Amino acid sequence: MKLADTGLTAQDIKDKVNKYMIETYERFDFLAETAKDQYIYDEKGEKYLDFYAGIAVNSAGSCNEKVVAAAVEQTKELMHTFNYPYTIPQALLAEKVCTTIGMDKIFFQNSGTEANEAMIKMARKYGIEKYGPNRYHIVTAKMGFHGRTFGAMSATGQPGNGCQVGFGPMTYGFSYAPYNDLQAFKDACTENTIAIMIEPVQGEGGVHPATYEFMTGLREFCDEKGMLLLIDEVQTGWCRTGNVMSYMNYGIKPDIVSMAKALGGGMPIGAICAKEEVAKAFSAGSHGTTFGGHPVSCAAALAQVNELLDRNLAGNAKKMGSYIAEKLKELPHVKEVRGQGLLVGVEFDDEINSVDVKHECLHRHLLLTAIGDHIIRMVPPLIIDEKDCDEAVEIIRASIETLEKL
């Protein structure tokens, strides 16, 4: 929908949002009207270089032509049905995802937090059915992030902070251990622990990649203790980290993996994939969803996955991630650049505030986000090239220089 078609002004739209919507977001003060590839355009046609990509969603570019065409064509045939009939897009996507990442079974959801809820439920049900009523405990990482529904929020290792504040008691059965500390994770497990749940790169926690020793050690420990390894790839999955899934960078395989964001190419979808033995924990009536596996979302996701794979966007993510990281290290006040592929974090010294950098970049039409007071995070479309990286780095440099003068 174009602003010109409504008879309204951009300020009218902002006023309606302020009047009618429950706001939990710090809004960027511009109207996003259209988007294409690595750019978002406002109602005046001015473009913004999008290094946020809908929070790691538009990995094959905004409004990718093949993804759009697949979604549009599917709406003409079957827009929605319940999950009792077989549907073509769901079947084809299930096969594509499972065979691509080497997992046995898939269950579709609508979002990342729902995928993580399903992963938690499956692990607990598996543990209770196989070992007894007390085998439901799960260990997750401090400063991790798994979503905002109660189970996923409780799994988020930020007690007393962030998304847990003000909501009362969390769901019990979770413990937290320091990220990248293998011994601490082992110590946090008890005879009632059924799973360890981890992000291969902590995104909301400050863009911290897991070490090879940590991830392989967790896999070995879970095997030794008869526990499950749950990997949250909601943000890292589907080519962002230089491989199809981030866990492939470590040469391991999870028992259950969650995914969302980039899978749908802009359409809402989430999923978990599991090994066959573990997947048997879900039987008729044990879990369900109205919109999960939605025909239009599945059709779009199938086109998205094909684009990511056919264009080797994992390879481009690895190449451009290394390229921009080296450029960012040259900027003033940068303490550390870290990440994996095109999930990039920049930590500044105490003289530079990351929220101020975010706003200065917005003024210069670069979109990125801030984590805390000193870290910015970038998750651009995986189609970007060196020119886009150079432009982003120069905008960040100009923003830092402006802040130095204040």
Tab-separated table of C-alpha atoms in Angstrom:
chain	number	residue	atom	x	y	z
A	1	MET	CA	0.000	0.000	0.000
A	2	LYS	CA	1.377	3.389	-1.034
A	3	LEU	CA	0.879	6.530	1.023
A	4	ALA	CA	-0.402	8.394	-2.041
A	5	ASP	CA	-3.293	5.919	-2.319
A	6	THR	CA	-4.548	6.678	1.210
A	7	GLY	CA	-4.945	10.448	0.995
A	8	LEU	CA	-2.931	10.705	4.200
A	9	THR	CA	0.423	12.227	5.126
A	10	ALA	CA	3.340	10.449	6.751
A	11	GLN	CA	2.563	12.334	9.969
A	12	ASP	CA	-1.031	11.088	9.808
A	13	ILE	CA	0.268	7.498	9.789
A	14	LYS	CA	2.571	8.181	12.750
A	15	ASP	CA	-0.296	9.823	14.656
A	16	LYS	CA	-2.540	6.788	14.099
A	17	VAL	CA	0.173	4.475	15.388
A	18	ASN	CA	0.661	6.655	18.466
A	19	LYS	CA	-3.083	6.786	19.123
A	20	TYR	CA	-4.130	3.190	18.557
A	21	MET	CA	-1.159	0.864	18.934
A	22	ILE	CA	0.312	-0.566	22.130
A	23	GLU	CA	3.921	0.448	21.672
A	24	THR	CA	6.827	-1.630	22.916
A	25	TYR	CA	9.273	-0.481	20.239
A	26	GLU	CA	11.585	2.485	19.913
A	27	ARG	CA	10.424	3.614	16.479
A	28	PHE	CA	12.794	4.757	13.767
A	29	ASP	CA	11.360	8.109	12.697
A	30	PHE	CA	10.673	7.338	9.061
A	31	LEU	CA	7.898	5.664	7.110
A	32	ALA	CA	8.941	2.442	5.409
A	33	GLU	CA	6.800	2.312	2.273
A	34	THR	CA	8.647	-0.058	-0.072
A	35	ALA	CA	11.739	-2.243	-0.040
A	36	LYS	CA	13.936	-3.971	-2.572
A	37	ASP	CA	17.095	-6.033	-2.108
A	38	GLN	CA	19.321	-4.267	0.470
A	39	TYR	CA	17.297	-1.034	0.599
A	40	ILE	CA	14.157	0.294	2.279
A	41	TYR	CA	12.486	3.356	0.741
A	42	ASP	CA	10.372	5.970	2.498
A	43	GLU	CA	7.318	7.727	1.057
A	44	LYS	CA	9.583	10.287	-0.637
A	45	GLY	CA	11.576	7.582	-2.407
A	46	GLU	CA	14.677	8.185	-0.253
A	47	LYS	CA	16.596	4.960	0.314
A	48	TYR	CA	18.033	3.484	3.504
A	49	LEU	CA	20.801	0.894	3.434
A	50	ASP	CA	19.254	-1.889	5.478
A	51	PHE	CA	21.796	-3.683	7.669
A	52	TYR	CA	18.986	-4.926	9.882
A	53	ALA	CA	17.123	-6.946	7.204
A	54	GLY	CA	13.932	-7.178	9.225
A	55	ILE	CA	16.025	-8.639	12.076
A	56	ALA	CA	17.898	-11.206	9.973
A	57	VAL	CA	14.827	-12.129	7.906
A	58	ASN	CA	15.330	-10.738	4.391
A	59	SER	CA	18.457	-12.778	3.725
A	60	ALA	CA	17.881	-13.162	-0.021
A	61	GLY	CA	16.963	-9.480	-0.232
A	62	SER	CA	13.738	-7.620	0.473
A	63	CYS	CA	10.862	-8.524	-1.836
A	64	ASN	CA	12.959	-11.140	-3.607
A	65	GLU	CA	11.201	-11.691	-6.930
A	66	LYS	CA	11.051	-15.483	-6.688
A	67	VAL	CA	9.812	-15.414	-3.101
A	68	VAL	CA	7.131	-12.844	-3.941
A	69	ALA	CA	6.016	-14.776	-7.018
A	70	ALA	CA	5.717	-18.013	-5.043
A	71	ALA	CA	3.619	-16.353	-2.342
A	72	VAL	CA	1.352	-14.550	-4.824
A	73	GLU	CA	0.716	-17.688	-6.865
A	74	GLN	CA	-0.099	-19.720	-3.772
A	75	THR	CA	-2.677	-17.169	-2.560
A	76	LYS	CA	-4.591	-17.793	-5.795
A	77	GLU	CA	-4.788	-21.539	-5.165
A	78	LEU	CA	-5.031	-22.119	-1.406
A	79	MET	CA	-4.433	-19.359	1.106
A	80	HIS	CA	-5.166	-21.306	4.295
A	81	THR	CA	-6.447	-24.616	5.544
A	82	PHE	CA	-6.100	-26.547	8.762
A	83	ASN	CA	-3.381	-29.159	9.198
A	84	TYR	CA	-5.470	-32.273	8.597
A	85	PRO	CA	-5.303	-32.303	4.768
A	86	TYR	CA	-1.994	-32.736	2.970
A	87	THR	CA	-0.781	-29.584	1.200
A	88	ILE	CA	1.796	-29.363	-1.564
A	89	PRO	CA	3.949	-26.437	-0.287
A	90	GLN	CA	4.203	-27.974	3.186
A	91	ALA	CA	5.299	-31.357	1.859
A	92	LEU	CA	7.872	-29.919	-0.536
A	93	LEU	CA	9.321	-27.568	2.093
A	94	ALA	CA	9.515	-30.347	4.685
A	95	GLU	CA	11.528	-32.492	2.291
A	96	LYS	CA	13.788	-29.615	1.262
A	97	VAL	CA	14.620	-28.530	4.795
A	98	CYS	CA	15.199	-32.011	6.222
A	99	THR	CA	17.346	-33.244	3.356
A	100	THR	CA	19.366	-30.017	3.229
A	101	ILE	CA	20.332	-29.952	6.895
A	102	GLY	CA	20.427	-33.697	7.525
A	103	MET	CA	17.560	-33.991	10.000
A	104	ASP	CA	14.745	-36.555	10.012
A	105	LYS	CA	11.514	-34.771	10.919
A	106	ILE	CA	10.090	-31.234	10.933
A	107	PHE	CA	7.244	-29.462	12.715
A	108	PHE	CA	6.149	-26.053	11.424
A	109	GLN	CA	5.347	-23.080	13.651
A	110	ASN	CA	4.730	-19.377	13.031
A	111	SER	CA	7.757	-17.723	14.623
A	112	GLY	CA	11.059	-18.219	16.364
A	113	THR	CA	9.726	-18.071	19.897
A	114	GLU	CA	7.042	-20.648	19.018
A	115	ALA	CA	9.704	-22.875	17.490
A	116	ASN	CA	11.677	-22.684	20.722
A	117	GLU	CA	8.523	-23.430	22.741
A	118	ALA	CA	8.008	-26.536	20.613
A	119	MET	CA	11.652	-27.545	21.078
A	120	ILE	CA	11.373	-27.213	24.860
A	121	LYS	CA	8.097	-29.161	24.929
A	122	MET	CA	9.477	-31.957	22.755
A	123	ALA	CA	12.625	-32.305	24.875
A	124	ARG	CA	10.681	-32.426	28.131
A	125	LYS	CA	8.122	-34.915	26.827
A	126	TYR	CA	10.895	-37.095	25.457
A	127	GLY	CA	12.694	-37.041	28.800
A	128	ILE	CA	9.631	-37.761	30.923
A	129	GLU	CA	8.417	-40.577	28.686
A	130	LYS	CA	11.833	-42.232	28.397
A	131	TYR	CA	13.290	-41.692	31.860
A	132	GLY	CA	10.472	-40.765	34.241
A	133	PRO	CA	8.479	-37.788	35.587
A	134	ASN	CA	11.409	-35.763	36.908
A	135	ARG	CA	13.568	-35.725	33.760
A	136	TYR	CA	12.544	-32.311	32.433
A	137	HIS	CA	15.329	-29.943	33.556
A	138	ILE	CA	17.090	-27.887	30.854
A	139	VAL	CA	20.319	-25.884	31.129
A	140	THR	CA	20.689	-22.766	28.980
A	141	ALA	CA	23.292	-20.007	28.732
A	142	LYS	CA	23.498	-16.839	30.746
A	143	MET	CA	22.782	-13.821	28.514
A	144	GLY	CA	21.172	-16.081	25.939
A	145	PHE	CA	17.893	-15.174	24.261
A	146	HIS	CA	15.218	-17.611	23.116
A	147	GLY	CA	12.035	-15.550	22.747
A	148	ARG	CA	9.212	-13.820	24.579
A	149	THR	CA	6.575	-16.458	25.256
A	150	PHE	CA	6.719	-17.876	28.776
A	151	GLY	CA	8.665	-21.046	28.082
A	152	ALA	CA	11.135	-19.359	25.731
A	153	MET	CA	11.387	-16.341	28.037
A	154	SER	CA	12.108	-18.636	30.977
A	155	ALA	CA	14.817	-20.357	28.952
A	156	THR	CA	16.375	-16.948	28.295
A	157	GLY	CA	19.298	-16.657	30.672
A	158	GLN	CA	18.706	-13.086	31.784
A	159	PRO	CA	16.931	-13.425	35.144
A	160	GLY	CA	15.876	-10.066	36.516
A	161	ASN	CA	16.807	-8.308	33.282
A	162	GLY	CA	15.496	-7.625	29.802
A	163	CYS	CA	12.407	-9.481	28.647
A	164	GLN	CA	11.767	-11.180	32.016
A	165	VAL	CA	11.200	-7.998	34.013
A	166	GLY	CA	7.748	-7.484	35.480
A	167	PHE	CA	6.100	-10.754	34.466
A	168	GLY	CA	6.216	-12.625	37.746
A	169	PRO	CA	7.634	-16.106	38.261
A	170	MET	CA	9.205	-17.759	35.264
A	171	THR	CA	8.410	-21.319	34.218
A	172	TYR	CA	10.441	-23.592	36.496
A	173	GLY	CA	12.827	-26.265	35.312
A	174	PHE	CA	15.600	-24.118	33.842
A	175	SER	CA	19.126	-23.343	35.050
A	176	TYR	CA	21.711	-21.025	33.501
A	177	ALA	CA	25.465	-21.353	33.037
A	178	PRO	CA	28.094	-18.976	31.590
A	179	TYR	CA	28.380	-19.136	27.811
A	180	ASN	CA	31.481	-20.848	26.423
A	181	ASP	CA	32.221	-22.404	29.829
A	182	LEU	CA	31.946	-26.149	29.267
A	183	GLN	CA	32.703	-27.128	32.851
A	184	ALA	CA	30.067	-24.715	34.179
A	185	PHE	CA	27.467	-26.360	31.946
A	186	LYS	CA	28.465	-29.784	33.164
A	187	ASP	CA	28.241	-28.614	36.769
A	188	ALA	CA	24.771	-27.116	36.183
A	189	CYS	CA	23.370	-30.453	35.032
A	190	THR	CA	21.747	-32.849	37.486
A	191	GLU	CA	20.271	-36.339	37.317
A	192	ASN	CA	17.032	-34.650	36.212
A	193	THR	CA	18.576	-32.739	33.296
A	194	ILE	CA	17.261	-33.844	29.910
A	195	ALA	CA	18.787	-31.194	27.647
A	196	ILE	CA	21.224	-28.365	27.079
A	197	MET	CA	19.819	-25.524	24.943
A	198	ILE	CA	22.214	-23.112	23.262
A	199	GLU	CA	22.600	-20.459	20.565
A	200	PRO	CA	25.702	-21.037	18.398
A	201	VAL	CA	26.092	-17.254	18.365
A	202	GLN	CA	24.535	-15.168	21.126
A	203	GLY	CA	22.824	-12.385	19.202
A	204	GLU	CA	20.904	-10.392	21.824
A	205	GLY	CA	23.642	-11.267	24.303
A	206	GLY	CA	26.209	-9.168	22.434
A	207	VAL	CA	27.151	-11.192	19.317
A	208	HIS	CA	29.365	-13.809	20.950
A	209	PRO	CA	30.120	-16.935	18.872
A	210	ALA	CA	30.505	-20.263	20.608
A	211	THR	CA	33.996	-21.722	20.578
A	212	TYR	CA	34.666	-24.978	18.778
A	213	GLU	CA	35.703	-26.643	22.039
A	214	PHE	CA	32.493	-25.540	23.753
A	215	MET	CA	30.120	-26.806	21.060
A	216	THR	CA	31.871	-30.104	20.445
A	217	GLY	CA	32.264	-30.581	24.187
A	218	LEU	CA	28.535	-30.093	24.736
A	219	ARG	CA	27.754	-32.640	22.051
A	220	GLU	CA	30.082	-35.210	23.632
A	221	PHE	CA	28.744	-34.524	27.132
A	222	CYS	CA	25.104	-34.874	26.045
A	223	ASP	CA	25.900	-38.165	24.329
A	224	GLU	CA	27.676	-39.414	27.440
A	225	LYS	CA	24.793	-38.518	29.775
A	226	GLY	CA	21.880	-39.523	27.531
A	227	MET	CA	20.799	-35.889	27.201
A	228	LEU	CA	19.618	-33.895	24.208
A	229	LEU	CA	21.475	-31.015	22.577
A	230	LEU	CA	19.010	-28.309	21.504
A	231	ILE	CA	20.356	-25.637	19.177
A	232	ASP	CA	18.506	-22.364	18.657
A	233	GLU	CA	19.198	-21.258	15.079
A	234	VAL	CA	16.327	-18.773	14.860
A	235	GLN	CA	18.752	-15.972	13.984
A	236	THR	CA	21.819	-17.880	12.796
A	237	GLY	CA	20.102	-20.393	10.513
A	238	TRP	CA	19.898	-20.486	6.732
A	239	CYS	CA	23.243	-19.233	5.483
A	240	ARG	CA	23.839	-16.215	7.730
A	241	THR	CA	26.972	-17.558	9.417
A	242	GLY	CA	28.826	-18.809	6.351
A	243	ASN	CA	27.189	-22.237	6.384
A	244	VAL	CA	23.605	-23.380	5.878
A	245	MET	CA	23.235	-23.762	9.644
A	246	SER	CA	25.690	-22.477	12.192
A	247	TYR	CA	26.059	-25.865	13.888
A	248	MET	CA	27.653	-27.114	10.657
A	249	ASN	CA	30.593	-24.781	11.355
A	250	TYR	CA	31.372	-27.011	14.357
A	251	GLY	CA	30.968	-30.389	12.665
A	252	ILE	CA	28.183	-31.474	15.006
A	253	LYS	CA	24.474	-32.238	14.728
A	254	PRO	CA	21.792	-31.327	17.300
A	255	ASP	CA	19.016	-33.595	18.497
A	256	ILE	CA	16.542	-30.769	17.860
A	257	VAL	CA	17.153	-27.470	16.063
A	258	SER	CA	14.849	-24.453	15.876
A	259	MET	CA	14.669	-21.998	12.986
A	260	ALA	CA	12.596	-19.052	11.749
A	261	LYS	CA	13.492	-15.560	10.442
A	262	ALA	CA	15.422	-16.167	7.186
A	263	LEU	CA	13.486	-19.362	6.459
A	264	GLY	CA	10.407	-17.455	5.272
A	265	GLY	CA	12.016	-14.687	3.254
A	266	GLY	CA	9.624	-12.176	4.809
A	267	MET	CA	6.641	-14.434	5.429
A	268	PRO	CA	6.046	-15.574	9.027
A	269	ILE	CA	7.234	-19.118	9.630
A	270	GLY	CA	9.191	-21.091	12.196
A	271	ALA	CA	10.048	-24.756	12.589
A	272	ILE	CA	11.872	-27.370	14.577
A	273	CYS	CA	13.738	-30.302	13.061
A	274	ALA	CA	14.495	-33.365	15.157
A	275	LYS	CA	16.083	-36.768	14.998
A	276	GLU	CA	13.450	-39.432	14.430
A	277	GLU	CA	13.692	-41.024	17.881
A	278	VAL	CA	13.226	-37.671	19.596
A	279	ALA	CA	10.441	-36.566	17.241
A	280	LYS	CA	8.340	-39.538	18.379
A	281	ALA	CA	7.670	-37.627	21.603
A	282	PHE	CA	5.104	-35.610	19.645
A	283	SER	CA	2.063	-37.716	18.847
A	284	ALA	CA	-1.558	-36.916	17.952
A	285	GLY	CA	-2.840	-34.137	20.204
A	286	SER	CA	0.438	-33.487	22.028
A	287	HIS	CA	1.164	-30.297	20.104
A	288	GLY	CA	-0.581	-28.280	17.430
A	289	THR	CA	-0.978	-24.995	15.589
A	290	THR	CA	-3.594	-23.263	13.452
A	291	PHE	CA	-1.283	-21.335	11.151
A	292	GLY	CA	1.954	-23.340	11.384
A	293	GLY	CA	2.779	-24.791	7.986
A	294	HIS	CA	0.614	-22.135	6.309
A	295	PRO	CA	0.506	-22.797	2.538
A	296	VAL	CA	1.564	-19.273	1.541
A	297	SER	CA	4.397	-19.145	4.085
A	298	CYS	CA	5.602	-22.594	3.019
A	299	ALA	CA	5.529	-21.661	-0.671
A	300	ALA	CA	7.510	-18.496	0.048
A	301	ALA	CA	9.932	-20.406	2.284
A	302	LEU	CA	10.601	-23.021	-0.383
A	303	ALA	CA	11.473	-20.267	-2.870
A	304	GLN	CA	13.618	-18.535	-0.235
A	305	VAL	CA	15.582	-21.682	0.621
A	306	ASN	CA	16.193	-22.361	-3.070
A	307	GLU	CA	17.459	-18.794	-3.549
A	308	LEU	CA	19.801	-19.032	-0.577
A	309	LEU	CA	21.243	-22.332	-1.766
A	310	ASP	CA	21.289	-21.759	-5.532
A	311	ARG	CA	23.073	-18.408	-5.154
A	312	ASN	CA	25.503	-19.739	-2.519
A	313	LEU	CA	24.607	-16.920	-0.164
A	314	ALA	CA	26.301	-18.764	2.682
A	315	GLY	CA	29.535	-18.352	0.770
A	316	ASN	CA	28.860	-14.671	0.234
A	317	ALA	CA	28.031	-14.252	3.921
A	318	LYS	CA	31.368	-15.752	4.848
A	319	LYS	CA	33.263	-13.604	2.354
A	320	MET	CA	31.505	-10.318	3.114
A	321	GLY	CA	31.540	-11.000	6.840
A	322	SER	CA	35.317	-11.263	6.801
A	323	TYR	CA	35.605	-8.219	4.552
A	324	ILE	CA	33.492	-5.871	6.672
A	325	ALA	CA	35.004	-7.131	9.925
A	326	GLU	CA	38.473	-6.053	8.822
A	327	LYS	CA	37.157	-2.631	7.775
A	328	LEU	CA	35.317	-2.138	11.070
A	329	LYS	CA	38.437	-2.913	13.104
A	330	GLU	CA	40.038	0.206	11.628
A	331	LEU	CA	37.394	2.563	13.052
A	332	PRO	CA	38.157	4.747	16.077
A	333	HIS	CA	36.947	3.650	19.527
A	334	VAL	CA	36.400	0.043	18.413
A	335	LYS	CA	37.439	-2.439	21.111
A	336	GLU	CA	36.415	-5.617	19.305
A	337	VAL	CA	34.651	-6.861	16.198
A	338	ARG	CA	33.129	-10.321	16.537
A	339	GLY	CA	30.561	-12.551	14.941
A	340	GLN	CA	30.133	-15.292	12.393
A	341	GLY	CA	29.538	-14.630	8.706
A	342	LEU	CA	27.160	-11.683	8.351
A	343	LEU	CA	26.075	-11.682	11.971
A	344	VAL	CA	28.442	-8.912	13.037
A	345	GLY	CA	28.872	-7.128	16.347
A	346	VAL	CA	31.050	-4.104	17.089
A	347	GLU	CA	31.948	-3.216	20.673
A	348	PHE	CA	33.062	0.358	21.377
A	349	ASP	CA	35.057	1.761	24.250
A	350	ASP	CA	33.427	3.741	27.053
A	351	GLU	CA	33.653	7.016	25.127
A	352	ILE	CA	31.116	5.969	22.486
A	353	ASN	CA	27.483	5.031	23.156
A	354	SER	CA	26.049	2.460	20.769
A	355	VAL	CA	22.505	3.893	20.878
A	356	ASP	CA	23.912	7.253	19.794
A	357	VAL	CA	25.755	5.513	16.950
A	358	LYS	CA	22.519	3.828	15.887
A	359	HIS	CA	20.693	7.172	15.726
A	360	GLU	CA	23.526	8.942	13.918
A	361	CYS	CA	23.558	6.128	11.364
A	362	LEU	CA	19.805	6.466	10.935
A	363	HIS	CA	20.248	10.162	10.118
A	364	ARG	CA	22.655	9.048	7.399
A	365	HIS	CA	20.233	6.376	6.131
A	366	LEU	CA	21.931	3.271	7.497
A	367	LEU	CA	19.773	0.918	9.561
A	368	LEU	CA	21.348	-1.148	12.340
A	369	THR	CA	20.646	-1.811	16.002
A	370	ALA	CA	22.295	-1.361	19.374
A	371	ILE	CA	22.767	-3.863	22.190
A	372	GLY	CA	23.272	-2.221	25.563
A	373	ASP	CA	25.435	0.872	25.738
A	374	HIS	CA	28.474	-0.123	23.711
A	375	ILE	CA	27.608	-2.736	21.053
A	376	ILE	CA	26.032	-2.394	17.627
A	377	ARG	CA	24.765	-5.387	15.662
A	378	MET	CA	24.439	-5.806	11.904
A	379	VAL	CA	22.533	-8.577	10.116
A	380	PRO	CA	22.305	-7.330	6.505
A	381	PRO	CA	20.839	-9.207	3.552
A	382	LEU	CA	23.276	-11.868	2.414
A	383	ILE	CA	23.322	-10.391	-1.097
A	384	ILE	CA	25.453	-7.379	-0.139
A	385	ASP	CA	28.790	-6.694	-1.844
A	386	GLU	CA	31.993	-4.825	-0.967
A	387	LYS	CA	30.488	-1.511	-2.073
A	388	ASP	CA	27.638	-1.896	0.414
A	389	CYS	CA	30.092	-2.819	3.160
A	390	ASP	CA	32.291	0.185	2.387
A	391	GLU	CA	29.278	2.504	2.446
A	392	ALA	CA	28.113	1.138	5.807
A	393	VAL	CA	31.576	1.446	7.359
A	394	GLU	CA	31.960	5.037	6.181
A	395	ILE	CA	28.555	5.965	7.626
A	396	ILE	CA	29.541	4.417	10.964
A	397	ARG	CA	32.848	6.299	10.808
A	398	ALA	CA	31.068	9.608	10.145
A	399	SER	CA	28.680	8.903	12.995
A	400	ILE	CA	31.540	8.246	15.415
A	401	GLU	CA	33.302	11.427	14.322
A	402	THR	CA	30.141	13.437	14.961
A	403	LEU	CA	29.786	11.957	18.422
A	404	GLU	CA	33.440	12.727	19.227
A	405	LYS	CA	32.667	16.434	18.783
A	406	LEU	CA	29.710	16.478	21.181
